[in-house]
mmCIF file of C-alpha atoms in Angstrom:
data_model
loop_
_atom_site.group_PDB
_atom_site.id
_atom_site.type_symbol
_atom_site.label_atom_id
_atom_site.label_comp_id
_atom_site.label_asym_id
_atom_site.label_seq_id
_atom_site.Cartn_x
_atom_site.Cartn_y
_atom_site.Cartn_z
ATOM 1 C CA MET O 9 -85.013 -52.585 -36.002
ATOM 2 C CA THR O 10 -88.526 -51.900 -34.847
ATOM 3 C CA LYS O 11 -90.430 -48.781 -35.792
ATOM 4 C CA ARG O 12 -90.383 -47.657 -32.171
ATOM 5 C CA ASN O 13 -86.604 -47.888 -32.066
ATOM 6 C CA GLN O 14 -86.319 -46.023 -35.345
ATOM 7 C CA ASN O 15 -88.432 -43.184 -33.977
ATOM 8 C CA LYS O 16 -86.333 -43.083 -30.836
ATOM 9 C CA LEU O 17 -83.167 -42.852 -32.883
ATOM 10 C CA LYS O 18 -84.668 -40.120 -35.029
ATOM 11 C CA ARG O 19 -85.535 -38.067 -31.939
ATOM 12 C CA ILE O 20 -82.000 -38.505 -30.653
ATOM 13 C CA HIS O 21 -80.636 -37.293 -33.995
ATOM 14 C CA ILE O 22 -82.874 -34.263 -33.980
ATOM 15 C CA PHE O 23 -81.898 -33.478 -30.394
ATOM 16 C CA LEU O 24 -78.205 -33.791 -31.201
ATOM 17 C CA ILE O 25 -78.508 -31.576 -34.264
ATOM 18 C CA VAL O 26 -80.417 -28.903 -32.297
ATOM 19 C CA LEU O 27 -77.776 -29.122 -29.576
ATOM 20 C CA LEU O 28 -75.038 -28.704 -32.159
ATOM 21 C CA ILE O 29 -76.694 -25.678 -33.718
ATOM 22 C CA CYS O 30 -77.096 -24.039 -30.265
ATOM 23 C CA PHE O 31 -73.488 -24.791 -29.436
ATOM 24 C CA LEU O 32 -72.329 -23.363 -32.726
ATOM 25 C CA PHE O 33 -74.316 -20.160 -32.285
ATOM 26 C CA SER O 34 -73.222 -19.609 -28.688
ATOM 27 C CA THR O 35 -69.579 -20.227 -29.609
ATOM 28 C CA THR O 36 -69.750 -17.780 -32.487
ATOM 29 C CA PHE O 37 -71.402 -15.187 -30.250
ATOM 30 C CA ILE O 38 -68.786 -15.547 -27.480
ATOM 31 C CA TYR O 39 -65.986 -15.490 -30.031
ATOM 32 C CA CYS O 40 -67.268 -12.267 -31.574
ATOM 33 C CA LYS O 41 -67.757 -10.655 -28.159
ATOM 34 C CA LEU O 42 -64.274 -11.561 -26.969
ATOM 35 C CA ASN O 43 -62.676 -10.563 -30.229
ATOM 36 C CA LEU O 44 -64.310 -7.102 -30.311
ATOM 37 C CA SER O 45 -63.567 -6.332 -26.649
ATOM 38 C CA LYS O 46 -59.894 -7.135 -27.114
ATOM 39 C CA PRO O 47 -57.600 -4.391 -28.429
ATOM 40 C CA ILE O 48 -55.933 -5.215 -31.722
ATOM 41 C CA LEU O 49 -52.984 -3.101 -30.687
ATOM 42 C CA VAL O 50 -51.671 -1.491 -27.498
ATOM 43 C CA LYS O 51 -49.066 1.268 -27.486
ATOM 44 C CA THR O 52 -47.661 3.224 -24.576
ATOM 45 C CA MET O 53 -45.850 6.523 -24.179
ATOM 46 C CA ASP O 54 -44.137 7.778 -21.030
ATOM 47 C CA TYR O 55 -44.729 11.235 -19.570
ATOM 48 C CA ASP O 56 -42.796 13.187 -16.985
ATOM 49 C CA PHE O 57 -42.905 16.461 -15.100
ATOM 50 C CA GLN O 58 -41.272 18.253 -12.219
ATOM 51 C CA ILE O 59 -42.863 20.091 -9.297
ATOM 52 C CA LYS O 60 -40.620 22.962 -8.193
ATOM 53 C CA GLU O 61 -40.688 26.625 -7.157
ATOM 54 C CA ASN O 62 -40.201 28.044 -10.646
ATOM 55 C CA VAL O 63 -41.058 27.303 -14.278
ATOM 56 C CA GLY O 64 -39.056 24.974 -16.519
ATOM 57 C CA PHE O 65 -39.608 24.274 -20.217
ATOM 58 C CA VAL O 66 -38.762 20.947 -21.842
ATOM 59 C CA LEU O 67 -39.752 20.942 -25.520
ATOM 60 C CA ASP O 68 -38.039 17.658 -26.391
ATOM 61 C CA SER O 69 -40.432 15.269 -28.111
ATOM 62 C CA ASP O 70 -39.001 11.828 -27.286
ATOM 63 C CA ILE O 71 -41.713 11.374 -24.657
ATOM 64 C CA LEU O 72 -44.483 13.636 -23.357
ATOM 65 C CA HIS O 73 -42.474 16.105 -21.242
ATOM 66 C CA PHE O 74 -44.641 18.518 -19.270
ATOM 67 C CA GLY O 75 -41.686 20.517 -17.954
ATOM 68 C CA GLY O 76 -41.646 21.922 -14.443
ATOM 69 C CA ALA O 77 -43.919 24.209 -12.439
ATOM 70 C CA PRO O 78 -45.089 24.904 -8.884
ATOM 71 C CA LYS O 79 -47.896 22.750 -7.540
ATOM 72 C CA ASN O 80 -51.423 23.890 -8.409
ATOM 73 C CA SER O 81 -50.308 24.479 -11.972
ATOM 74 C CA GLU O 82 -51.853 23.276 -15.215
ATOM 75 C CA LEU O 83 -49.563 21.908 -17.936
ATOM 76 C CA LYS O 84 -50.699 21.288 -21.510
ATOM 77 C CA ARG O 85 -49.028 19.440 -24.334
ATOM 78 C CA ASN O 86 -50.251 18.185 -27.721
ATOM 79 C CA MET O 87 -49.647 14.983 -29.603
ATOM 80 C CA THR O 88 -50.670 13.842 -33.081
ATOM 81 C CA LEU O 89 -51.832 10.272 -33.536
ATOM 82 C CA THR O 90 -51.896 8.566 -36.951
ATOM 83 C CA THR O 91 -52.841 4.965 -37.685
ATOM 84 C CA PRO O 92 -52.688 3.017 -40.973
ATOM 85 C CA PHE O 93 -55.969 1.270 -40.149
ATOM 86 C CA THR O 94 -59.440 2.339 -39.010
ATOM 87 C CA SER O 95 -59.850 1.811 -35.289
ATOM 88 C CA LYS O 96 -61.551 2.968 -32.136
ATOM 89 C CA VAL O 97 -58.993 4.526 -29.783
ATOM 90 C CA LYS O 98 -59.163 4.511 -26.000
ATOM 91 C CA ILE O 99 -56.608 6.324 -23.856
ATOM 92 C CA TYR O 100 -55.703 5.448 -20.253
ATOM 93 C CA PHE O 101 -53.196 6.875 -17.791
ATOM 94 C CA GLU O 102 -51.013 5.301 -15.142
ATOM 95 C CA GLY O 103 -49.084 7.659 -12.905
ATOM 96 C CA PRO O 104 -49.096 10.785 -10.741
ATOM 97 C CA GLY O 105 -51.051 13.996 -11.318
ATOM 98 C CA ILE O 106 -54.524 14.393 -12.749
ATOM 99 C CA LEU O 107 -54.205 13.820 -16.468
ATOM 100 C CA SER O 108 -57.021 14.354 -18.938
ATOM 101 C CA THR O 109 -57.278 14.528 -22.713
ATOM 102 C CA SER O 110 -59.234 16.588 -25.209
ATOM 103 C CA HIS O 111 -60.347 13.392 -27.020
ATOM 104 C CA ASN O 112 -60.898 9.858 -25.824
ATOM 105 C CA ASN O 113 -62.836 6.812 -27.013
ATOM 106 C CA PHE O 114 -62.929 8.098 -30.583
ATOM 107 C CA LEU O 115 -62.964 6.614 -34.075
ATOM 108 C CA LEU O 116 -59.838 7.182 -36.147
ATOM 109 C CA ASP O 117 -60.017 6.481 -39.864
ATOM 110 C CA GLU O 118 -57.262 4.880 -41.872
ATOM 111 C CA ASN O 119 -54.292 7.268 -42.300
ATOM 112 C CA GLN O 120 -56.203 10.051 -40.551
ATOM 113 C CA SER O 121 -54.313 12.174 -38.010
ATOM 114 C CA LYS O 122 -55.797 13.454 -34.793
ATOM 115 C CA SER O 123 -54.315 16.116 -32.549
ATOM 116 C CA ILE O 124 -54.872 15.307 -28.895
ATOM 117 C CA GLU O 125 -54.262 17.760 -26.083
ATOM 118 C CA PHE O 126 -53.100 16.347 -22.752
ATOM 119 C CA ILE O 127 -53.791 18.457 -19.670
ATOM 120 C CA LEU O 128 -51.932 17.728 -16.439
ATOM 121 C CA LYS O 129 -53.036 19.208 -13.119
ATOM 122 C CA THR O 130 -50.827 18.983 -10.079
ATOM 123 C CA PRO O 131 -52.906 20.011 -7.070
ATOM 124 C CA THR O 132 -51.371 18.099 -4.177
ATOM 125 C CA LEU O 133 -47.930 16.973 -5.272
ATOM 126 C CA GLU O 134 -44.785 17.967 -3.408
ATOM 127 C CA ASN O 135 -41.573 19.110 -5.080
ATOM 128 C CA GLY O 136 -39.866 16.355 -7.033
ATOM 129 C CA ASN O 137 -39.629 14.498 -10.333
ATOM 130 C CA TYR O 138 -42.566 12.402 -11.475
ATOM 131 C CA THR O 139 -43.100 9.920 -14.300
ATOM 132 C CA GLY O 140 -46.107 8.055 -15.647
ATOM 133 C CA LYS O 141 -47.449 6.228 -18.640
ATOM 134 C CA ILE O 142 -50.112 6.922 -21.279
ATOM 135 C CA ILE O 143 -51.680 3.804 -22.768
ATOM 136 C CA PHE O 144 -53.314 3.833 -26.203
ATOM 137 C CA GLU O 145 -55.608 0.908 -26.996
ATOM 138 C CA PHE O 146 -56.790 0.354 -30.578
ATOM 139 C CA TYR O 147 -59.989 -1.635 -31.141
ATOM 140 C CA LYS O 148 -61.812 -2.890 -34.182
ATOM 141 C CA PRO O 149 -64.503 -0.280 -34.936
ATOM 142 C CA MET L 29 -76.029 -47.358 -37.332
ATOM 143 C CA ARG L 30 -74.566 -45.423 -40.184
ATOM 144 C CA GLN L 31 -76.581 -42.336 -39.293
ATOM 145 C CA ASN L 32 -75.382 -42.591 -35.701
ATOM 146 C CA LEU L 33 -71.787 -42.729 -36.815
ATOM 147 C CA ILE L 34 -72.167 -39.677 -39.040
ATOM 148 C CA THR L 35 -73.780 -37.706 -36.211
ATOM 149 C CA LEU L 36 -71.055 -38.730 -33.819
ATOM 150 C CA ILE L 37 -68.328 -37.677 -36.266
ATOM 151 C CA LEU L 38 -70.108 -34.351 -36.825
ATOM 152 C CA VAL L 39 -70.274 -33.720 -33.075
ATOM 153 C CA LEU L 40 -66.593 -34.534 -32.676
ATOM 154 C CA ILE L 41 -65.604 -32.218 -35.541
ATOM 155 C CA ILE L 42 -67.573 -29.278 -34.143
ATOM 156 C CA ILE L 43 -66.256 -29.809 -30.597
ATOM 157 C CA SER L 44 -62.688 -29.974 -31.947
ATOM 158 C CA LEU L 45 -63.230 -26.761 -33.911
ATOM 159 C CA ASN L 46 -64.509 -25.029 -30.783
ATOM 160 C CA ILE L 47 -61.535 -26.187 -28.754
ATOM 161 C CA ILE L 48 -59.170 -24.821 -31.427
ATOM 162 C CA ILE L 49 -60.983 -21.451 -31.535
ATOM 163 C CA PHE L 50 -60.991 -21.058 -27.759
ATOM 164 C CA SER L 51 -57.362 -22.090 -27.445
ATOM 165 C CA SER L 52 -56.378 -19.384 -29.913
ATOM 166 C CA LEU L 53 -58.504 -16.853 -28.029
ATOM 167 C CA ILE L 54 -56.894 -17.682 -24.696
ATOM 168 C CA LYS L 55 -53.468 -17.247 -26.254
ATOM 169 C CA THR L 56 -54.177 -13.901 -27.919
ATOM 170 C CA ASN L 57 -56.198 -12.351 -25.116
ATOM 171 C CA GLN L 58 -53.132 -11.667 -23.008
ATOM 172 C CA PRO L 59 -52.197 -7.970 -22.663
ATOM 173 C CA THR L 60 -49.541 -7.255 -25.227
ATOM 174 C CA GLY L 61 -48.010 -4.427 -27.196
ATOM 175 C CA GLN L 62 -47.455 -6.486 -30.302
ATOM 176 C CA VAL L 63 -49.455 -6.238 -33.487
ATOM 177 C CA LEU L 64 -52.233 -8.804 -33.601
ATOM 178 C CA ASN L 65 -53.298 -8.257 -37.164
ATOM 179 C CA MET L 66 -51.667 -7.577 -40.498
ATOM 180 C CA THR L 67 -51.630 -3.789 -40.232
ATOM 181 C CA GLY L 68 -48.085 -3.181 -39.042
ATOM 182 C CA ASP L 69 -47.110 -1.768 -35.657
ATOM 183 C CA ALA L 70 -44.391 0.489 -37.004
ATOM 184 C CA GLU L 71 -46.851 2.605 -38.935
ATOM 185 C CA VAL L 72 -48.797 3.809 -35.886
ATOM 186 C CA ARG L 73 -47.297 7.228 -35.218
ATOM 187 C CA LEU L 74 -47.385 9.161 -31.948
ATOM 188 C CA GLU L 75 -45.787 12.557 -32.558
ATOM 189 C CA VAL L 76 -45.334 14.955 -29.665
ATOM 190 C CA SER L 77 -45.514 18.583 -30.802
ATOM 191 C CA ARG L 78 -42.852 20.991 -29.570
ATOM 192 C CA ILE L 79 -45.329 23.273 -27.833
ATOM 193 C CA LEU L 80 -45.787 23.360 -24.066
ATOM 194 C CA ALA L 81 -48.164 25.595 -22.086
ATOM 195 C CA ILE L 82 -47.648 26.087 -18.351
ATOM 196 C CA SER L 83 -50.376 27.900 -16.413
ATOM 197 C CA LEU L 84 -49.740 29.152 -12.903
ATOM 198 C CA ILE L 85 -53.131 29.007 -11.269
ATOM 199 C CA GLN L 86 -52.695 30.032 -7.634
ATOM 200 C CA SER L 87 -50.422 31.800 -5.211
ATOM 201 C CA THR L 88 -47.154 31.774 -7.090
ATOM 202 C CA ILE L 89 -46.853 35.549 -6.725
ATOM 203 C CA ASN L 90 -48.700 36.625 -3.627
ATOM 204 C CA PHE L 91 -49.154 40.361 -3.072
ATOM 205 C CA GLY L 92 -50.829 39.710 0.269
ATOM 206 C CA THR L 93 -53.840 41.459 1.703
ATOM 207 C CA CYS L 94 -53.556 45.140 0.920
ATOM 208 C CA SER L 95 -55.092 48.485 1.717
ATOM 209 C CA ALA L 96 -54.561 51.138 -0.914
ATOM 210 C CA ASN L 97 -52.716 54.276 0.159
ATOM 211 C CA LEU L 98 -55.526 56.785 0.741
ATOM 212 C CA THR L 99 -53.197 59.783 0.560
ATOM 213 C CA LYS L 100 -51.961 58.864 -2.912
ATOM 214 C CA GLY L 101 -55.236 57.304 -4.024
ATOM 215 C CA TYR L 102 -53.432 54.128 -5.153
ATOM 216 C CA SER L 103 -50.724 51.656 -4.191
ATOM 217 C CA ILE L 104 -48.061 50.168 -6.400
ATOM 218 C CA LEU L 105 -47.165 46.620 -5.542
ATOM 219 C CA ASP L 106 -44.148 45.009 -7.131
ATOM 220 C CA SER L 107 -43.267 41.362 -6.845
ATOM 221 C CA ASN L 108 -39.639 42.221 -7.423
ATOM 222 C CA GLN L 109 -38.441 43.937 -4.256
ATOM 223 C CA THR L 110 -34.789 43.031 -4.601
ATOM 224 C CA ILE L 111 -34.160 44.529 -8.027
ATOM 225 C CA ASN L 112 -36.703 47.331 -8.258
ATOM 226 C CA GLN L 113 -36.422 48.403 -4.613
ATOM 227 C CA VAL L 114 -40.134 49.160 -4.549
ATOM 228 C CA ASP L 115 -41.608 49.823 -1.140
ATOM 229 C CA ASN L 116 -44.494 47.439 -0.708
ATOM 230 C CA SER L 117 -45.327 48.789 2.722
ATOM 231 C CA ASP L 118 -48.945 49.345 1.631
ATOM 232 C CA CYS L 119 -49.312 45.616 1.499
ATOM 233 C CA ILE L 120 -49.298 43.334 4.505
ATOM 234 C CA LEU L 121 -49.040 39.575 4.894
ATOM 235 C CA GLY L 122 -47.663 39.076 1.401
ATOM 236 C CA THR L 123 -44.858 36.721 0.565
ATOM 237 C CA PHE L 124 -42.641 38.193 -2.106
ATOM 238 C CA PRO L 125 -40.546 35.784 -4.128
ATOM 239 C CA ASP L 126 -38.853 38.770 -5.839
ATOM 240 C CA TYR L 127 -39.169 37.314 -9.284
ATOM 241 C CA LEU L 128 -40.093 34.077 -10.908
ATOM 242 C CA ILE L 129 -37.367 32.097 -12.655
ATOM 243 C CA VAL L 130 -38.305 30.641 -16.045
ATOM 244 C CA SER L 131 -35.734 28.176 -17.348
ATOM 245 C CA ASN L 132 -35.168 25.842 -20.271
ATOM 246 C CA THR L 133 -34.352 22.441 -18.820
ATOM 247 C CA GLY L 134 -34.636 20.545 -22.106
ATOM 248 C CA THR L 135 -32.383 20.393 -25.162
ATOM 249 C CA VAL L 136 -34.525 22.416 -27.611
ATOM 250 C CA ASN L 137 -34.398 26.228 -27.970
ATOM 251 C CA ALA L 138 -37.623 27.822 -26.748
ATOM 252 C CA ASN L 139 -39.623 30.908 -27.694
ATOM 253 C CA VAL L 140 -41.615 31.777 -24.572
ATOM 254 C CA THR L 141 -44.704 33.986 -24.493
ATOM 255 C CA ILE L 142 -46.917 35.059 -21.601
ATOM 256 C CA LYS L 143 -50.638 35.750 -21.235
ATOM 257 C CA VAL L 144 -53.140 36.337 -18.436
ATOM 258 C CA ASP L 145 -56.698 35.041 -18.161
ATOM 259 C CA GLN L 146 -58.393 38.269 -17.023
ATOM 260 C CA THR L 147 -58.289 41.947 -17.928
ATOM 261 C CA PRO L 148 -57.418 44.433 -15.155
ATOM 262 C CA LEU L 149 -60.983 45.741 -15.374
ATOM 263 C CA VAL L 150 -62.439 42.315 -14.597
ATOM 264 C CA PHE L 151 -59.824 41.501 -11.963
ATOM 265 C CA PHE L 152 -59.991 44.785 -10.026
ATOM 266 C CA ASN L 153 -63.500 45.851 -11.038
ATOM 267 C CA ASP L 154 -61.939 49.276 -11.602
ATOM 268 C CA LEU L 155 -60.730 51.198 -14.656
ATOM 269 C CA ALA L 156 -57.874 52.980 -12.868
ATOM 270 C CA SER L 157 -56.175 49.808 -11.600
ATOM 271 C CA SER L 158 -53.784 47.808 -13.745
ATOM 272 C CA PHE L 159 -51.134 45.129 -13.766
ATOM 273 C CA ALA L 160 -47.943 44.772 -15.768
ATOM 274 C CA TYR L 161 -45.121 42.318 -16.360
ATOM 275 C CA ALA L 162 -41.459 42.502 -17.255
ATOM 276 C CA THR L 163 -38.880 39.873 -18.168
ATOM 277 C CA MET L 164 -35.204 40.434 -17.524
ATOM 278 C CA ASN L 165 -31.890 38.682 -17.224
ATOM 279 C CA TYR L 166 -31.082 39.043 -13.548
ATOM 280 C CA SER L 167 -29.142 35.913 -12.856
ATOM 281 C CA LEU L 168 -25.518 35.112 -13.583
ATOM 282 C CA ASP L 169 -26.624 32.389 -16.009
ATOM 283 C CA SER L 170 -26.558 33.193 -19.707
ATOM 284 C CA GLY L 171 -30.148 34.426 -19.660
ATOM 285 C CA CYS L 172 -32.436 35.032 -22.577
ATOM 286 C CA ASN L 173 -30.669 35.219 -25.948
ATOM 287 C CA GLY L 174 -33.524 36.830 -27.822
ATOM 288 C CA GLU L 175 -36.062 39.589 -27.359
ATOM 289 C CA LEU L 176 -37.177 40.357 -23.796
ATOM 290 C CA GLN L 177 -39.839 42.635 -22.329
ATOM 291 C CA ASN L 178 -37.329 44.410 -20.142
ATOM 292 C CA THR L 179 -39.530 47.313 -19.073
ATOM 293 C CA TYR L 180 -42.903 46.924 -17.439
ATOM 294 C CA TYR L 181 -45.629 46.307 -20.020
ATOM 295 C CA THR L 182 -49.210 46.947 -18.904
ATOM 296 C CA LEU L 183 -51.505 44.078 -19.776
ATOM 297 C CA THR L 184 -54.868 45.330 -20.984
ATOM 298 C CA THR L 185 -56.265 42.263 -22.735
ATOM 299 C CA ALA L 186 -56.907 38.718 -21.619
ATOM 300 C CA ASN L 187 -55.679 35.592 -23.409
ATOM 301 C CA THR L 188 -53.318 37.475 -25.736
ATOM 302 C CA ASN L 189 -49.772 36.214 -25.994
ATOM 303 C CA HIS L 190 -46.978 38.714 -25.301
ATOM 304 C CA VAL L 191 -43.267 38.237 -25.685
ATOM 305 C CA ALA L 192 -41.428 36.927 -22.650
ATOM 306 C CA CYS L 193 -38.228 35.629 -24.247
ATOM 307 C CA SER L 194 -38.008 34.920 -27.969
ATOM 308 C CA ARG L 195 -35.004 32.622 -27.713
ATOM 309 C CA LEU L 196 -34.146 30.712 -24.571
ATOM 310 C CA TYR L 197 -31.299 28.270 -25.047
ATOM 311 C CA PRO L 198 -31.107 25.021 -23.072
ATOM 312 C CA SER L 199 -29.827 25.434 -19.491
ATOM 313 C CA ASN L 200 -30.539 29.183 -19.609
ATOM 314 C CA GLU L 201 -33.117 31.165 -17.690
ATOM 315 C CA PHE L 202 -34.813 34.564 -17.460
ATOM 316 C CA ASN L 203 -36.825 36.223 -14.740
ATOM 317 C CA LEU L 204 -40.403 37.463 -14.578
ATOM 318 C CA SER L 205 -41.628 40.296 -12.372
ATOM 319 C CA MET L 206 -45.223 41.395 -11.902
ATOM 320 C CA LYS L 207 -46.416 44.805 -10.810
ATOM 321 C CA ALA L 208 -49.914 45.889 -9.778
ATOM 322 C CA ASN L 209 -51.243 49.429 -9.497
ATOM 323 C CA VAL L 210 -54.264 49.237 -7.211
ATOM 324 C CA SER L 211 -56.439 52.320 -6.879
ATOM 325 C CA THR L 212 -58.687 53.075 -3.918
ATOM 326 C CA ASN L 213 -61.718 52.240 -6.093
ATOM 327 C CA ALA L 214 -60.590 48.657 -6.713
ATOM 328 C CA SER L 215 -62.673 45.879 -5.237
ATOM 329 C CA GLY L 216 -62.936 42.153 -5.441
ATOM 330 C CA GLY L 217 -59.783 40.093 -5.676
ATOM 331 C CA GLY L 218 -58.851 36.544 -6.353
ATOM 332 C CA TYR L 219 -56.404 34.750 -8.563
ATOM 333 C CA LEU L 220 -54.940 35.832 -11.849
ATOM 334 C CA SER L 221 -53.738 32.910 -13.908
ATOM 335 C CA ILE L 222 -50.520 33.416 -15.883
ATOM 336 C CA THR L 223 -49.813 31.094 -18.808
ATOM 337 C CA PHE L 224 -46.385 30.658 -20.361
ATOM 338 C CA THR L 225 -46.333 29.045 -23.795
ATOM 339 C CA GLY L 226 -43.093 27.630 -25.146
ATOM 340 C CA THR L 227 -42.603 26.811 -28.827
ATOM 341 C CA GLU L 228 -39.493 25.673 -30.653
ATOM 342 C CA ALA L 229 -37.174 28.569 -31.570
ATOM 343 C CA ASP L 230 -34.262 28.818 -34.028
#
């Protein structure tokens, strides 16, 4: 093998190694990004309420019952969340009414409990029974 | 030649590793409720407390647009025309639902309290004007099985809980009436928010 060919081969080796290192770094970066933006756990809880002419209490705790009230009312209920691992918690809602929470997108330490207040407003809904879903997403902190 | 072979093998190994990593990512990135680590799904606890607050913001009890009785110097307006037989002739354009039904539609006994968000002084801009509430068992249903406020109680403070019914069994109900004493010096107007708070009772 001539010296010229040896040099050419050496350059190819260097190029391939640089390419490999770049590939390795980019893969690691994408992996980390995808892994952190993906919840490690998703839990859901149903909620329900009734729009009617009078007031109705439902204190059962199997799901988040907001009871019944006329439209333009504000209904509040609390929930305690405890996790056995440290995580960042995001809360979403799917369903009728305007639902908000006292805490969202927060860090919850291992075995720590957090009381969260859910506030439901019912400005435009007609009389009837309504159901929805609260979604809790747990992320690596 | 040997160096080339080693490089080629190295490239193949790294590409294979990447394919394995990405395959696992594609599999686990699907939306799921299952536990994806070793922490244990069953230990995440969501506990709903047995407390519920219901605030009536607007227009549930509408006394209408009123002019105070100038001869008397005040007008008494009662939301409960049927039971109390109060003449609300001082008030026009009101819709009077008589009384508001508060029921327990769940399966847990409830202790219900009531509070308002404004004092009479703030609401009427007048010291002589006031509002009061009463809770009674009017209906043929079993009604409240605990303590009631069965005579009108004048509310003088805001955001203070007062007894409405200390024990309301499931499928039972009680009734709320509101009364306002509006003097000729009252001004302003607007909405008074009433909040019922239910907690678990014996």
